[in-house]
mmCIF file with all atom_site columns, C-alpha atoms and ligand atoms in Angstrom:
data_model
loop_
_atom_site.group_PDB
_atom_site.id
_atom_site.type_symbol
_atom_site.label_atom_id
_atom_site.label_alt_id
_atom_site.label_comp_id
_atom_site.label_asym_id
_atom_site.label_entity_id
_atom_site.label_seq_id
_atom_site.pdbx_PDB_ins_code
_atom_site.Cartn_x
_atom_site.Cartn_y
_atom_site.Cartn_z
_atom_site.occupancy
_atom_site.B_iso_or_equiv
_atom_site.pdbx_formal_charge
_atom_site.auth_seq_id
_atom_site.auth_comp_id
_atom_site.auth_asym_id
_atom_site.auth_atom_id
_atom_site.pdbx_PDB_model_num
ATOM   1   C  CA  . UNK A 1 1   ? 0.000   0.000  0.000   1.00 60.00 ? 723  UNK A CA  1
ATOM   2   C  CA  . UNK A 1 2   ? 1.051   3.195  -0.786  1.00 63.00 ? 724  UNK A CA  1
ATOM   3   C  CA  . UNK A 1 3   ? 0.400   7.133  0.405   1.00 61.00 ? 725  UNK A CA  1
ATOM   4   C  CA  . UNK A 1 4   ? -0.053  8.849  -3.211  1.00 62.00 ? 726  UNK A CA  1
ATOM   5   C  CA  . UNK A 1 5   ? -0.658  12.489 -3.074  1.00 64.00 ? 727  UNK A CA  1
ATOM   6   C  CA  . UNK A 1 6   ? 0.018   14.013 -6.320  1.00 62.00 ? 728  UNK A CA  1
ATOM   7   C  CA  . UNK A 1 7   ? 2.173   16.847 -4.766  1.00 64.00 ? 729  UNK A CA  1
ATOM   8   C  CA  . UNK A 1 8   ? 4.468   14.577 -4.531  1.00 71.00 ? 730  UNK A CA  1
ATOM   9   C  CA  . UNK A 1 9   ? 5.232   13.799 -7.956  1.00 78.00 ? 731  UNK A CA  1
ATOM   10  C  CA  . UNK A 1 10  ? 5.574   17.431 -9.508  1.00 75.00 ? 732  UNK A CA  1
ATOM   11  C  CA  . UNK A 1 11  ? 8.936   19.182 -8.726  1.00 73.00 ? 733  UNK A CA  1
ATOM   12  C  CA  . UNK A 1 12  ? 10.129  22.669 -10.436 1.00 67.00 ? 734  UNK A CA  1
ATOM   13  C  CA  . UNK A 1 13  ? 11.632  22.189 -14.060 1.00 69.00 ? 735  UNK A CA  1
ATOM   14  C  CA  . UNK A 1 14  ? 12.428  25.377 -16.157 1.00 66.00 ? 736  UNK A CA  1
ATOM   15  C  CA  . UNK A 1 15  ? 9.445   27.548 -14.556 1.00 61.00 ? 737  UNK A CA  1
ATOM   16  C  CA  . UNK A 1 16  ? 6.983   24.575 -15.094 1.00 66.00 ? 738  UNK A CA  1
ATOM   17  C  CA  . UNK A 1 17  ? 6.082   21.733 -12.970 1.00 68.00 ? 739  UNK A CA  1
ATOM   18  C  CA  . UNK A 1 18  ? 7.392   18.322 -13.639 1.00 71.00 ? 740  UNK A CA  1
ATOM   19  C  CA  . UNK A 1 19  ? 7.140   14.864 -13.154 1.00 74.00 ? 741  UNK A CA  1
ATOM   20  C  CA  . UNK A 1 20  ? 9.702   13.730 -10.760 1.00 79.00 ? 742  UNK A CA  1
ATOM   21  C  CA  . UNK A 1 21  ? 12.481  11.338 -11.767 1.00 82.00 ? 743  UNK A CA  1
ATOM   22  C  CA  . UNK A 1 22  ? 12.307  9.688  -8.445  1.00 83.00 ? 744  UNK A CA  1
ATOM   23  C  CA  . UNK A 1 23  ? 8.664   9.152  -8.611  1.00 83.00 ? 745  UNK A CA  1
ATOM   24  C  CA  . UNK A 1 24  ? 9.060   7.997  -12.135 1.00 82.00 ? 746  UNK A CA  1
ATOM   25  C  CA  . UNK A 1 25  ? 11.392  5.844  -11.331 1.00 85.00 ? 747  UNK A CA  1
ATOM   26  C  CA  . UNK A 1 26  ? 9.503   4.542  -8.348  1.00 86.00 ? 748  UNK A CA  1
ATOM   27  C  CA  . UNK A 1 27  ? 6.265   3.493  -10.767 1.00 85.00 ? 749  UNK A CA  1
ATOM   28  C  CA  . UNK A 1 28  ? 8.883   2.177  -13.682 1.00 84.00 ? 750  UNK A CA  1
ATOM   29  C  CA  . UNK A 1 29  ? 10.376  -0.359 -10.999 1.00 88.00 ? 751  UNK A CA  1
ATOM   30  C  CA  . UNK A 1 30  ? 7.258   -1.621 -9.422  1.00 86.00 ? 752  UNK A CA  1
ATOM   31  C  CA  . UNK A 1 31  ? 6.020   -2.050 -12.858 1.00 85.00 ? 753  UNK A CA  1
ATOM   32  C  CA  . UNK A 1 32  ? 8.948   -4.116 -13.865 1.00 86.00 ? 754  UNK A CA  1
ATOM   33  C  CA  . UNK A 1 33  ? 8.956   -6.023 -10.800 1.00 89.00 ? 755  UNK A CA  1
ATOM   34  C  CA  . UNK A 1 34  ? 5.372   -6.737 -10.824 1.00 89.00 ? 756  UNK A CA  1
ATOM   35  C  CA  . UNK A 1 35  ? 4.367   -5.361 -8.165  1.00 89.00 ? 757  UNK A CA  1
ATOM   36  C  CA  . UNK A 1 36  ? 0.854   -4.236 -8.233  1.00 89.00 ? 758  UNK A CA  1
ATOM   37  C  CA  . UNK A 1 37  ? 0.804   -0.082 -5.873  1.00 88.00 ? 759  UNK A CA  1
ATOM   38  C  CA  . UNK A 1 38  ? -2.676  0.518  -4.385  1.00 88.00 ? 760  UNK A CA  1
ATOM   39  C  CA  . UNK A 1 39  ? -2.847  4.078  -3.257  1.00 87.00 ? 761  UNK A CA  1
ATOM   40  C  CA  . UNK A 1 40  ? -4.117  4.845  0.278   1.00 84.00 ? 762  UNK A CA  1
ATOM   41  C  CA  . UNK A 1 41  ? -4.929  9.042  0.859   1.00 82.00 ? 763  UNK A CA  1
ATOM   42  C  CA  . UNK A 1 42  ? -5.614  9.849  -3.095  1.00 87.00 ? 764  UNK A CA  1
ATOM   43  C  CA  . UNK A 1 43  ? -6.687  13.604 -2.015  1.00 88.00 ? 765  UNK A CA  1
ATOM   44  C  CA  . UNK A 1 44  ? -3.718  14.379 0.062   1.00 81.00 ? 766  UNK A CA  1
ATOM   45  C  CA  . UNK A 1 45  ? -5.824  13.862 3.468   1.00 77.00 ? 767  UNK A CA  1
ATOM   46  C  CA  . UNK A 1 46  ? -8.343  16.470 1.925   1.00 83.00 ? 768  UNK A CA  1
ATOM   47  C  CA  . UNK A 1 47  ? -5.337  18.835 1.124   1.00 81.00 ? 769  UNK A CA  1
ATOM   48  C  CA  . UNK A 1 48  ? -6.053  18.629 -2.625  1.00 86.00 ? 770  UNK A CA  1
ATOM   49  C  CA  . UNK A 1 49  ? -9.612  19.078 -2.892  1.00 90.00 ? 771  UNK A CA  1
ATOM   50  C  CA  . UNK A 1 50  ? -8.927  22.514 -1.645  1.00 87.00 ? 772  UNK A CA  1
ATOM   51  C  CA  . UNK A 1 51  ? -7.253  25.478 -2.859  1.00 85.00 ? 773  UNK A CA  1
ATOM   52  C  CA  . UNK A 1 52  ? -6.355  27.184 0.418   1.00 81.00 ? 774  UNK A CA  1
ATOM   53  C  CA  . UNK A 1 53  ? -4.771  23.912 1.550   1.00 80.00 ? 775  UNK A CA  1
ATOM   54  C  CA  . UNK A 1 54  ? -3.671  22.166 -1.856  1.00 80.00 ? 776  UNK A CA  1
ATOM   55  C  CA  . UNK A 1 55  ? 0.243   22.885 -2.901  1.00 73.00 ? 777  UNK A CA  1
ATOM   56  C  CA  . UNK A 1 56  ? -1.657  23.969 -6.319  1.00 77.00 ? 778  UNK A CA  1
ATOM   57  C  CA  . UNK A 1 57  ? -3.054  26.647 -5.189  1.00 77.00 ? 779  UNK A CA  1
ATOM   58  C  CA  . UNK A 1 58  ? -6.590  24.983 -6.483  1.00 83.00 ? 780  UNK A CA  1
ATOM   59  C  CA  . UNK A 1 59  ? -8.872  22.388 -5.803  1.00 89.00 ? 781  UNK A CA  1
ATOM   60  C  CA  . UNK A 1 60  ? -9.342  19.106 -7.623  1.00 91.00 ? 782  UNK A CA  1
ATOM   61  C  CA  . UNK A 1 61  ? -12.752 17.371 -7.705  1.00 94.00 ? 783  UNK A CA  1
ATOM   62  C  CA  . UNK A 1 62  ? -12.522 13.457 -6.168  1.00 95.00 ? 784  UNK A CA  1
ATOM   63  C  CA  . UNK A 1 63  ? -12.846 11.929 -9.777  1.00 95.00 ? 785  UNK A CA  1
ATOM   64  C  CA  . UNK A 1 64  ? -9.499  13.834 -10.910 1.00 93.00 ? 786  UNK A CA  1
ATOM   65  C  CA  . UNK A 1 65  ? -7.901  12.846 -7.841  1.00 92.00 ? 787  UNK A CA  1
ATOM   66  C  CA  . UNK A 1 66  ? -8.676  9.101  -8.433  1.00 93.00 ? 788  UNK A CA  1
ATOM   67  C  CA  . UNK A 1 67  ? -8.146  9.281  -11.907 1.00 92.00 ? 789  UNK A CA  1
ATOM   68  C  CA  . UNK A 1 68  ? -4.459  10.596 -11.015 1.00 89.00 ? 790  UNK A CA  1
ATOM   69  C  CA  . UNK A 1 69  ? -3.981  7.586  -9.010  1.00 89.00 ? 791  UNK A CA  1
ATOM   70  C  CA  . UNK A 1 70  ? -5.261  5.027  -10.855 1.00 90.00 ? 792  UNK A CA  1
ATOM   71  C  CA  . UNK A 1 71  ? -3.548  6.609  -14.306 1.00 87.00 ? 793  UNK A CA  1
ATOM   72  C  CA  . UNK A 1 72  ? -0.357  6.400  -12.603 1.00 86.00 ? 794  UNK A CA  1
ATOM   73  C  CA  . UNK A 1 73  ? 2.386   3.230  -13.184 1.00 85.00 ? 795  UNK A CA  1
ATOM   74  C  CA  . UNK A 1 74  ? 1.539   -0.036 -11.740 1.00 87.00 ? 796  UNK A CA  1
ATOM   75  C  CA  . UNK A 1 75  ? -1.290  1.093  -9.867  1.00 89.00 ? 797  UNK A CA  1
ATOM   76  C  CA  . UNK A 1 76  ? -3.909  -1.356 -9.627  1.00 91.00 ? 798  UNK A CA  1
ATOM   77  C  CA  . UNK A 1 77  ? -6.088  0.320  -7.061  1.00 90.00 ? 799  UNK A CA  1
ATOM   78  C  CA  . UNK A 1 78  ? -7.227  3.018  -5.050  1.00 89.00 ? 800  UNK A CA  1
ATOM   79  C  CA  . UNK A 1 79  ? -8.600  3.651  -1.480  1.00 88.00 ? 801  UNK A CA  1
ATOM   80  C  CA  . UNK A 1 80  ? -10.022 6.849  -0.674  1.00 90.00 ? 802  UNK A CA  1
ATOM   81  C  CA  . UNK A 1 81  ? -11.129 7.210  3.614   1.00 86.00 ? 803  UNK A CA  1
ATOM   82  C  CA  . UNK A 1 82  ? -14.780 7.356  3.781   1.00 89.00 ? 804  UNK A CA  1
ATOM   83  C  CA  . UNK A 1 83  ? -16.353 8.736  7.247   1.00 86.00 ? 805  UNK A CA  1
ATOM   84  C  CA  . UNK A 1 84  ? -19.493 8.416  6.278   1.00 92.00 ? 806  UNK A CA  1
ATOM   85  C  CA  . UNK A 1 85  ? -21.958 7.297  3.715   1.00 96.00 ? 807  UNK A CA  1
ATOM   86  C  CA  . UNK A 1 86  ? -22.543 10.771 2.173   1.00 95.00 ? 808  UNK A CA  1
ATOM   87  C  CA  . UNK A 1 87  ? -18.565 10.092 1.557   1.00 92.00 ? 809  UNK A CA  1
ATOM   88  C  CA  . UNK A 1 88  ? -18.714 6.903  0.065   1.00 95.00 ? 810  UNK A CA  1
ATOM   89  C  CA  . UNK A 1 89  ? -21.578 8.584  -2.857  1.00 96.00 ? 811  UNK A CA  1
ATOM   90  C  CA  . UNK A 1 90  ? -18.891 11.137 -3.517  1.00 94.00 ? 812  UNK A CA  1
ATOM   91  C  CA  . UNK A 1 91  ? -16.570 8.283  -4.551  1.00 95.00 ? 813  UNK A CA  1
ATOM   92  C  CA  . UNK A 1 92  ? -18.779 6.715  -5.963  1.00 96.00 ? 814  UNK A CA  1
ATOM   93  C  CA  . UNK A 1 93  ? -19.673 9.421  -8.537  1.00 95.00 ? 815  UNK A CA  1
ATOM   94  C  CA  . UNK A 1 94  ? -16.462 8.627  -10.135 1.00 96.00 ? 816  UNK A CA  1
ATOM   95  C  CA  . UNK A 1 95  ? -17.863 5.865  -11.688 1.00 96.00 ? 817  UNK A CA  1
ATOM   96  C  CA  . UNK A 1 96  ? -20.781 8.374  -13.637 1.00 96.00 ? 818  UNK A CA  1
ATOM   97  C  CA  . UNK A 1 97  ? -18.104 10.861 -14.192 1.00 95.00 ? 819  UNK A CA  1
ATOM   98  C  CA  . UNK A 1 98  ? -17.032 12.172 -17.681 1.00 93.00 ? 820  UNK A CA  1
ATOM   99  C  CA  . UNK A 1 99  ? -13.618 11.987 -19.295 1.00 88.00 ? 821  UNK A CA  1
ATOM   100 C  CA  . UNK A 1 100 ? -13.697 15.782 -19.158 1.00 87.00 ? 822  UNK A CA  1
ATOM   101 C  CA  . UNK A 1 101 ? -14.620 15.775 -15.281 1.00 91.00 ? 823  UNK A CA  1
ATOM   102 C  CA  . UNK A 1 102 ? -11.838 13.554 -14.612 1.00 91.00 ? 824  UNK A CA  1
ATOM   103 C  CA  . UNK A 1 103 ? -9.252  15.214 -16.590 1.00 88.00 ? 825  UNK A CA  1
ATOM   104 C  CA  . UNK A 1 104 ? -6.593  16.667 -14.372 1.00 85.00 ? 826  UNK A CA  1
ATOM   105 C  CA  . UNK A 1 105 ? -3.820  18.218 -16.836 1.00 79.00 ? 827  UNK A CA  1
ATOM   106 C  CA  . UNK A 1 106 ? -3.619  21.489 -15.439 1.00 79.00 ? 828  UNK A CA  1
ATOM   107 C  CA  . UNK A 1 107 ? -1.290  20.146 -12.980 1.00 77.00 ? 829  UNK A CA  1
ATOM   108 C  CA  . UNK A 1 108 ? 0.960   20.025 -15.756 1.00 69.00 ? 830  UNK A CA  1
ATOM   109 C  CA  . UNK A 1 109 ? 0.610   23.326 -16.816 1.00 69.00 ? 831  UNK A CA  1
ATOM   110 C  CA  . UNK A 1 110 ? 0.773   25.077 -13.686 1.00 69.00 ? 832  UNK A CA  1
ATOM   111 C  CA  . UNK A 1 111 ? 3.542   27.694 -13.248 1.00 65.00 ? 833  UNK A CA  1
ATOM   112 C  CA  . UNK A 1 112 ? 6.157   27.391 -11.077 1.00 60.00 ? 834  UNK A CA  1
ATOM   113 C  CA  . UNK A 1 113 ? 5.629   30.234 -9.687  1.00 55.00 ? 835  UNK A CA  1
ATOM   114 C  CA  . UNK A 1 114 ? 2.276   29.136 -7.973  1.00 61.00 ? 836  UNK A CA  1
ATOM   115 C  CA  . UNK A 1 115 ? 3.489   26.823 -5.912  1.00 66.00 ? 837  UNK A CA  1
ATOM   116 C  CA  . UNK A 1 116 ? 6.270   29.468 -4.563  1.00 73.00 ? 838  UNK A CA  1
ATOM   117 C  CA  . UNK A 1 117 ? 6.801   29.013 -0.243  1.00 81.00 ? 839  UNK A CA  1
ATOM   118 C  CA  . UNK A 1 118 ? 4.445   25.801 -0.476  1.00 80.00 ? 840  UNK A CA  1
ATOM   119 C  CA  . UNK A 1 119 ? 6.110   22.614 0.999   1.00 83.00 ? 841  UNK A CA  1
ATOM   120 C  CA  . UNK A 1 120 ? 5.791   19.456 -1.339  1.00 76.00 ? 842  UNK A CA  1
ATOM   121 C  CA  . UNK A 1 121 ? 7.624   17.452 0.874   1.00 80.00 ? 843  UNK A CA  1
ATOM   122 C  CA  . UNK A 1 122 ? 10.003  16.537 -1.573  1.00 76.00 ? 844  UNK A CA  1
ATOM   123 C  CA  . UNK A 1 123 ? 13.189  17.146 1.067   1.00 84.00 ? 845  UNK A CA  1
ATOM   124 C  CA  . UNK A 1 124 ? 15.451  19.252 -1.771  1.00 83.00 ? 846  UNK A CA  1
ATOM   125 C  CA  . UNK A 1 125 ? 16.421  20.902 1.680   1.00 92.00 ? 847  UNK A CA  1
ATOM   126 C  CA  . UNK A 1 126 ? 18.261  18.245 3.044   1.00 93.00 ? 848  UNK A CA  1
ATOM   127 C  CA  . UNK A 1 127 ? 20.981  17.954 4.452   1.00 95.00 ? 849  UNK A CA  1
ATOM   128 C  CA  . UNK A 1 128 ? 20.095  19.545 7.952   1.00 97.00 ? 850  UNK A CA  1
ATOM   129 C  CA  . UNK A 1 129 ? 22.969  19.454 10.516  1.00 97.00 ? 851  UNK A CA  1
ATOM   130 C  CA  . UNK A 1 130 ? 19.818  18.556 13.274  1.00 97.00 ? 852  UNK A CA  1
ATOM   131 C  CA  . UNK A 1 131 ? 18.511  15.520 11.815  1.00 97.00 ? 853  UNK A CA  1
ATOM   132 C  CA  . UNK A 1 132 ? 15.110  17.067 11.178  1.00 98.00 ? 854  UNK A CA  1
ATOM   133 C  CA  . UNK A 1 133 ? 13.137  15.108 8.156   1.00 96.00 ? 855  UNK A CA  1
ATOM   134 C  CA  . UNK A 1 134 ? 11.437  18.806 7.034   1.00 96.00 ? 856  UNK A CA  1
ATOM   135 C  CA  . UNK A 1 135 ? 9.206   17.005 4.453   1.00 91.00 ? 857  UNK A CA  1
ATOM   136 C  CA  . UNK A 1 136 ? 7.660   14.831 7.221   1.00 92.00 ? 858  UNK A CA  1
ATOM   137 C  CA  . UNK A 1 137 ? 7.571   17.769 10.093  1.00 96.00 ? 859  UNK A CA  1
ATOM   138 C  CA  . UNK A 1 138 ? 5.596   20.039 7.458   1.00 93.00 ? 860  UNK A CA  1
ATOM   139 C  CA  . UNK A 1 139 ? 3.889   17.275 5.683   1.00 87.00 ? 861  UNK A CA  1
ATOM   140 C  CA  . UNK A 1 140 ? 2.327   16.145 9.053   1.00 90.00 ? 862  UNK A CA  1
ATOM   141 C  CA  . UNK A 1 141 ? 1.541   19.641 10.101  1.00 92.00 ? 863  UNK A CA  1
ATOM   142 C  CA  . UNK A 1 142 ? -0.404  20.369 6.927   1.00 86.00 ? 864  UNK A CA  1
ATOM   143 C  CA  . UNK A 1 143 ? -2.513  16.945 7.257   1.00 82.00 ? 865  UNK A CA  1
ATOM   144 C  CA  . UNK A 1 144 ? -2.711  17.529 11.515  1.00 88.00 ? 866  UNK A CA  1
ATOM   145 C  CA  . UNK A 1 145 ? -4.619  20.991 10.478  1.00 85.00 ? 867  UNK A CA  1
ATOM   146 C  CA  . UNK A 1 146 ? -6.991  19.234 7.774   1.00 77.00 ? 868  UNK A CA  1
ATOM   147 C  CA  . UNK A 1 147 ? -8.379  17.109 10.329  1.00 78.00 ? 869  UNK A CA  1
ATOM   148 C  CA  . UNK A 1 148 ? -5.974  13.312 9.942   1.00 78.00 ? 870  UNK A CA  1
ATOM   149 C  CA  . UNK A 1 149 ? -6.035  12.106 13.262  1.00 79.00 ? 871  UNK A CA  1
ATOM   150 C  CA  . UNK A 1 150 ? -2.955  9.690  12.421  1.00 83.00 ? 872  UNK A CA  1
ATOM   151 C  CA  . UNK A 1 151 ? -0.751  13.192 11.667  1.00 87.00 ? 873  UNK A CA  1
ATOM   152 C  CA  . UNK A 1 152 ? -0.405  13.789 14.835  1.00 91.00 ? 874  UNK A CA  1
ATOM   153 C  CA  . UNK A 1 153 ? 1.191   10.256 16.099  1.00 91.00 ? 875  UNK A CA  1
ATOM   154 C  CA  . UNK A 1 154 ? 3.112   10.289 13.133  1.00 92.00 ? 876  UNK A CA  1
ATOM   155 C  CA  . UNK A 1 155 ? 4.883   13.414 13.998  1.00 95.00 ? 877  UNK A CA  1
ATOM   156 C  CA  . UNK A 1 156 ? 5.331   11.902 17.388  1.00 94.00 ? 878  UNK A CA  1
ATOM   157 C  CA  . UNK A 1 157 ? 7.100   8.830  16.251  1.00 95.00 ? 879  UNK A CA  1
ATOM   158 C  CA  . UNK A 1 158 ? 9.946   11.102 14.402  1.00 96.00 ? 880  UNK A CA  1
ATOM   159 C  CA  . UNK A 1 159 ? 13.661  10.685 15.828  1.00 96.00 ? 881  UNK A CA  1
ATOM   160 C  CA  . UNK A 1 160 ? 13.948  13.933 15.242  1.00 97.00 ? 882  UNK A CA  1
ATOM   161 C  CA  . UNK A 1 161 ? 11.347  17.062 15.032  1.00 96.00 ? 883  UNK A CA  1
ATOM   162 C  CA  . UNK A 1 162 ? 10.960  20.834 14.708  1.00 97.00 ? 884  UNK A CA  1
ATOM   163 C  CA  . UNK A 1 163 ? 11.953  21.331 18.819  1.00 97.00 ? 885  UNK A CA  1
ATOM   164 C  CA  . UNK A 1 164 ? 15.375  20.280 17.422  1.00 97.00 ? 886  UNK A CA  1
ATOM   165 C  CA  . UNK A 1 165 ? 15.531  22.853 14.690  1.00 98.00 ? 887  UNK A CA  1
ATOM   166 C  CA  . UNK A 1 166 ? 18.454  25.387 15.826  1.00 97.00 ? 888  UNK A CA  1
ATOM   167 C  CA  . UNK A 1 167 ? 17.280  27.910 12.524  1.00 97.00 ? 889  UNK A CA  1
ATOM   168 C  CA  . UNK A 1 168 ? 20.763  27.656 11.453  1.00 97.00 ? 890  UNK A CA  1
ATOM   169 C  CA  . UNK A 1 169 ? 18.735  28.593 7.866   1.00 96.00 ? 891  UNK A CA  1
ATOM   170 C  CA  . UNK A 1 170 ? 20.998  25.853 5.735   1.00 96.00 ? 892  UNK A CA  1
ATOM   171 C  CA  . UNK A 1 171 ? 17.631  24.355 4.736   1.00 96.00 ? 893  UNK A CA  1
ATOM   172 C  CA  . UNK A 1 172 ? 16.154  27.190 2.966   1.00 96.00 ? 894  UNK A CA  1
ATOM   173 C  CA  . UNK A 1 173 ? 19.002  28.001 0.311   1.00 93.00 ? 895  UNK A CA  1
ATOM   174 C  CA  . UNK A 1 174 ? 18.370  24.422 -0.796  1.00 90.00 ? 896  UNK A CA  1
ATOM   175 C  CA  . UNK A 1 175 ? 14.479  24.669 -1.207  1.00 88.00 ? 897  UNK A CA  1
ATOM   176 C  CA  . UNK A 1 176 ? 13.222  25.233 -4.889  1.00 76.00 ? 898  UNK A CA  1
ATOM   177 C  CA  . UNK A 1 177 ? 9.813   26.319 -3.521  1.00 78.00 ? 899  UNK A CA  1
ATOM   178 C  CA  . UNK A 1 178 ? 11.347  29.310 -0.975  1.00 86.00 ? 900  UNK A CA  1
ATOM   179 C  CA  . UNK A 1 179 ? 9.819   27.693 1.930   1.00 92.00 ? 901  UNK A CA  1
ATOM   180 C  CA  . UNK A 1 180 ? 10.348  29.726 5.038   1.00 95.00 ? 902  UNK A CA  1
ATOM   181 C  CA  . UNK A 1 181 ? 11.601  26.961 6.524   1.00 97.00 ? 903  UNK A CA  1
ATOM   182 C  CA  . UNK A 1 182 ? 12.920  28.597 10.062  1.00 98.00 ? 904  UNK A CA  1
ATOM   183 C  CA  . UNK A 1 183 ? 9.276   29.870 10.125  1.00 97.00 ? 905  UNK A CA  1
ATOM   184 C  CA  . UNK A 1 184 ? 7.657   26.229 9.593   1.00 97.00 ? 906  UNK A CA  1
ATOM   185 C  CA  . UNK A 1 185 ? 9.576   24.705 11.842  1.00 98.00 ? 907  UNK A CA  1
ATOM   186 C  CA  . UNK A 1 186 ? 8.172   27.332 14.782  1.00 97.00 ? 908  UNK A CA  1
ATOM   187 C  CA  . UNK A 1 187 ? 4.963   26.728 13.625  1.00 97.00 ? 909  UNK A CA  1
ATOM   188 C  CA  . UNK A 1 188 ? 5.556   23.394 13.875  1.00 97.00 ? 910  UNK A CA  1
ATOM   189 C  CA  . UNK A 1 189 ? 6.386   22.821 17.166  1.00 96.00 ? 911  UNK A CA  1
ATOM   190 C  CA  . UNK A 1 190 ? 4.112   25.914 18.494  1.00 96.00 ? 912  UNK A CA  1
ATOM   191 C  CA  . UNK A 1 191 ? 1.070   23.879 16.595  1.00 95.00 ? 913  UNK A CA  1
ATOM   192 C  CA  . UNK A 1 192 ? 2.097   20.465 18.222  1.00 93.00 ? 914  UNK A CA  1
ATOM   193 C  CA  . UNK A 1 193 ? 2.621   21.632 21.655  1.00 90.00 ? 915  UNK A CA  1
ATOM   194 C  CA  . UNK A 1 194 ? -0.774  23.055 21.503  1.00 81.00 ? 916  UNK A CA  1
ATOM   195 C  CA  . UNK A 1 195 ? -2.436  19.994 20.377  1.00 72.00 ? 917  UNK A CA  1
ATOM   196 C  CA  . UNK A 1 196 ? -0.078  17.750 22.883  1.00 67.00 ? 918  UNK A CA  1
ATOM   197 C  CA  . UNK A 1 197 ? -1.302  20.267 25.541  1.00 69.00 ? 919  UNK A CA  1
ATOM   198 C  CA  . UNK A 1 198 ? -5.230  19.805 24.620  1.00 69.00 ? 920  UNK A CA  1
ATOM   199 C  CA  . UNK A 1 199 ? -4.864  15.829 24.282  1.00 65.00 ? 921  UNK A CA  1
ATOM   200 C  CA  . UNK A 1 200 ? -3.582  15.800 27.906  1.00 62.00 ? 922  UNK A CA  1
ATOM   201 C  CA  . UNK A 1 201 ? -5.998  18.171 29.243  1.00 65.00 ? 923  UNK A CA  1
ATOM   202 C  CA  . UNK A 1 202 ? -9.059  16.031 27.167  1.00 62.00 ? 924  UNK A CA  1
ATOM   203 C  CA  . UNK A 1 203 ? -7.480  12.449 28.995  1.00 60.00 ? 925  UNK A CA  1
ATOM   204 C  CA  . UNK A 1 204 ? -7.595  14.276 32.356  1.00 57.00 ? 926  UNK A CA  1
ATOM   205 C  CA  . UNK A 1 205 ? -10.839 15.416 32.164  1.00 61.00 ? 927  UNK A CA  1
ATOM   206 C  CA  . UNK A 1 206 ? -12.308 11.901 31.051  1.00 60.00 ? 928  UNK A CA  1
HETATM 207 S  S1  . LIG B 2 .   ? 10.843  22.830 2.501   1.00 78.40 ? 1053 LIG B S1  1
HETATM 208 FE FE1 . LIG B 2 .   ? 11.168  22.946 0.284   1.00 78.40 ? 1053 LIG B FE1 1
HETATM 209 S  S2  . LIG B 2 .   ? 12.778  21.455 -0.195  1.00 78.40 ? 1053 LIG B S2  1
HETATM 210 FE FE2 . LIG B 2 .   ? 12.074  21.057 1.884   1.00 78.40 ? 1053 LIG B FE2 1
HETATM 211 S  S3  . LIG B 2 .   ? 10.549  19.447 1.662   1.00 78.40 ? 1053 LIG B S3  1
HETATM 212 FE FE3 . LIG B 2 .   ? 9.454   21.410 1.570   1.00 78.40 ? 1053 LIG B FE3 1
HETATM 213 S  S4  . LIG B 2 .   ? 9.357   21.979 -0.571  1.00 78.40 ? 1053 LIG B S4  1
HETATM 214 FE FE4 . LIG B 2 .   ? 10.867  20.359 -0.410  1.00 78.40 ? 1053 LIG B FE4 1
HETATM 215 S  S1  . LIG B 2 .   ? 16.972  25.813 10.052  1.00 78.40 ? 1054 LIG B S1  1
HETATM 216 FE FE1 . LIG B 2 .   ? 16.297  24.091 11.317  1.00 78.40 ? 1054 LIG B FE1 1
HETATM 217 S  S2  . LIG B 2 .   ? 15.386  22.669 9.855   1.00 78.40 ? 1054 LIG B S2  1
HETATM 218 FE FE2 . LIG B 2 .   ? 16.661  24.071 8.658   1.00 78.40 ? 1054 LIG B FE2 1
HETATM 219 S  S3  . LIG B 2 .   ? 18.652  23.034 8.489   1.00 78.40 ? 1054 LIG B S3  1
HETATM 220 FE FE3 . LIG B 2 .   ? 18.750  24.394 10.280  1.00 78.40 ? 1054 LIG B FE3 1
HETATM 221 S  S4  . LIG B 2 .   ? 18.156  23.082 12.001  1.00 78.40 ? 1054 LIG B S4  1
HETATM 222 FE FE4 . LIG B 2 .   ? 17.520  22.016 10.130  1.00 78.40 ? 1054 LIG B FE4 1
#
């Protein structure tokens, strides 16, 4: 099983986005190999099906975000979270959708420009003299605030996180996107703390 959020496969290429050599290499091998990807998260965590969260700057529909998934290399499959059964009709609507409703090549044509101080997680920024995995501080961050309940633990279970950030700044001359990095990582643990703080306070009152 696989996370597959489509931010994830664009990086910066001559003031375009483009698919990323990693990534393509990633699908070519499991192709080769046989070995069949089905995507867990195909929006993101919600992050792409809207435009104040989504590294896009704009909102794909559910049928464009499963026809990414399934469109990609070796993917056999695709498993979007349901919480209810109002949720599982908006999958379902895939199924009636048109070509045109499920086309999704605007990503492709998207300037570079528009995804400017988003993170994408791709980790460009590395090294960082602290240890800190950036991608996985700010990609956990960005799904806490949408709502995943599993963000949270996931950040937990990191060796290393933003309280360890010493805002040397290395990061940032490495990032093609301009991140504020320094700034993410203060938001980062600010955010956390917080939501450590109200966990604690919610077990004590039970
Ligand atoms: S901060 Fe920049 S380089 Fe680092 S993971 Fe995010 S987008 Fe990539
Ligand atoms: S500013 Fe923080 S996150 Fe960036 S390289 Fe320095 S310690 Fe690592």
């Amino acid at each position: 099983m696989f996370s597959l959020n489509a931010a994830y496969d664009f990086e910066p290429s001559r003031g375009k986005l483009s698919l990323s050599h990693e990534r393509i290499e990633l699908y070519r091998e499991c192709e080769k190999r046989n070995i069949g990807i089905t995507v867990m998260k195909p929006y993101g965590g919600g992050q792409l099906l809207n435009a104040k969260t989504s590294p896009f700057r704009r909102n794909m529909t559910i049928s464009q975000c499963i026809q990414y998934a399934l469109d990609r290399p070796a993917v056999l499959s695709c498993l979007p979270g349901v919480r209810s059964r109002a949720d599982l009709e908006d999958v379902l609507k895939y199924y009636s959708a048109s070509g045109e409703e499920r086309y999704y090549s605007f990503i492709g044509s998207l300037p570079h420009r528009d995804i400017q101080g988003t993170c994408i997680y791709c980790n460009h920024c590395q090294p960082c003299p602290s240890g800190i995995d950036i991608g996985s501080v700010n990609k956990y961050m960005d799904l806490a605030k949408v709502g995943d309940e599993l963000a949270k633990n996931h950040y937990m279970k990191l060796s290393k996180n933003a309280n360890d950030c010493i805002e040397c700044g290395a990061c940032e001359k490495n990032c093609p996107f301009h991140v504020e990095i320094r700034s993410r990582m203060r938001e980062a643990k600010n955010y956390f703390e917080v939501k450590i703080t109200q966990n604690t306070e919610d077990d004590f009152n039970e």
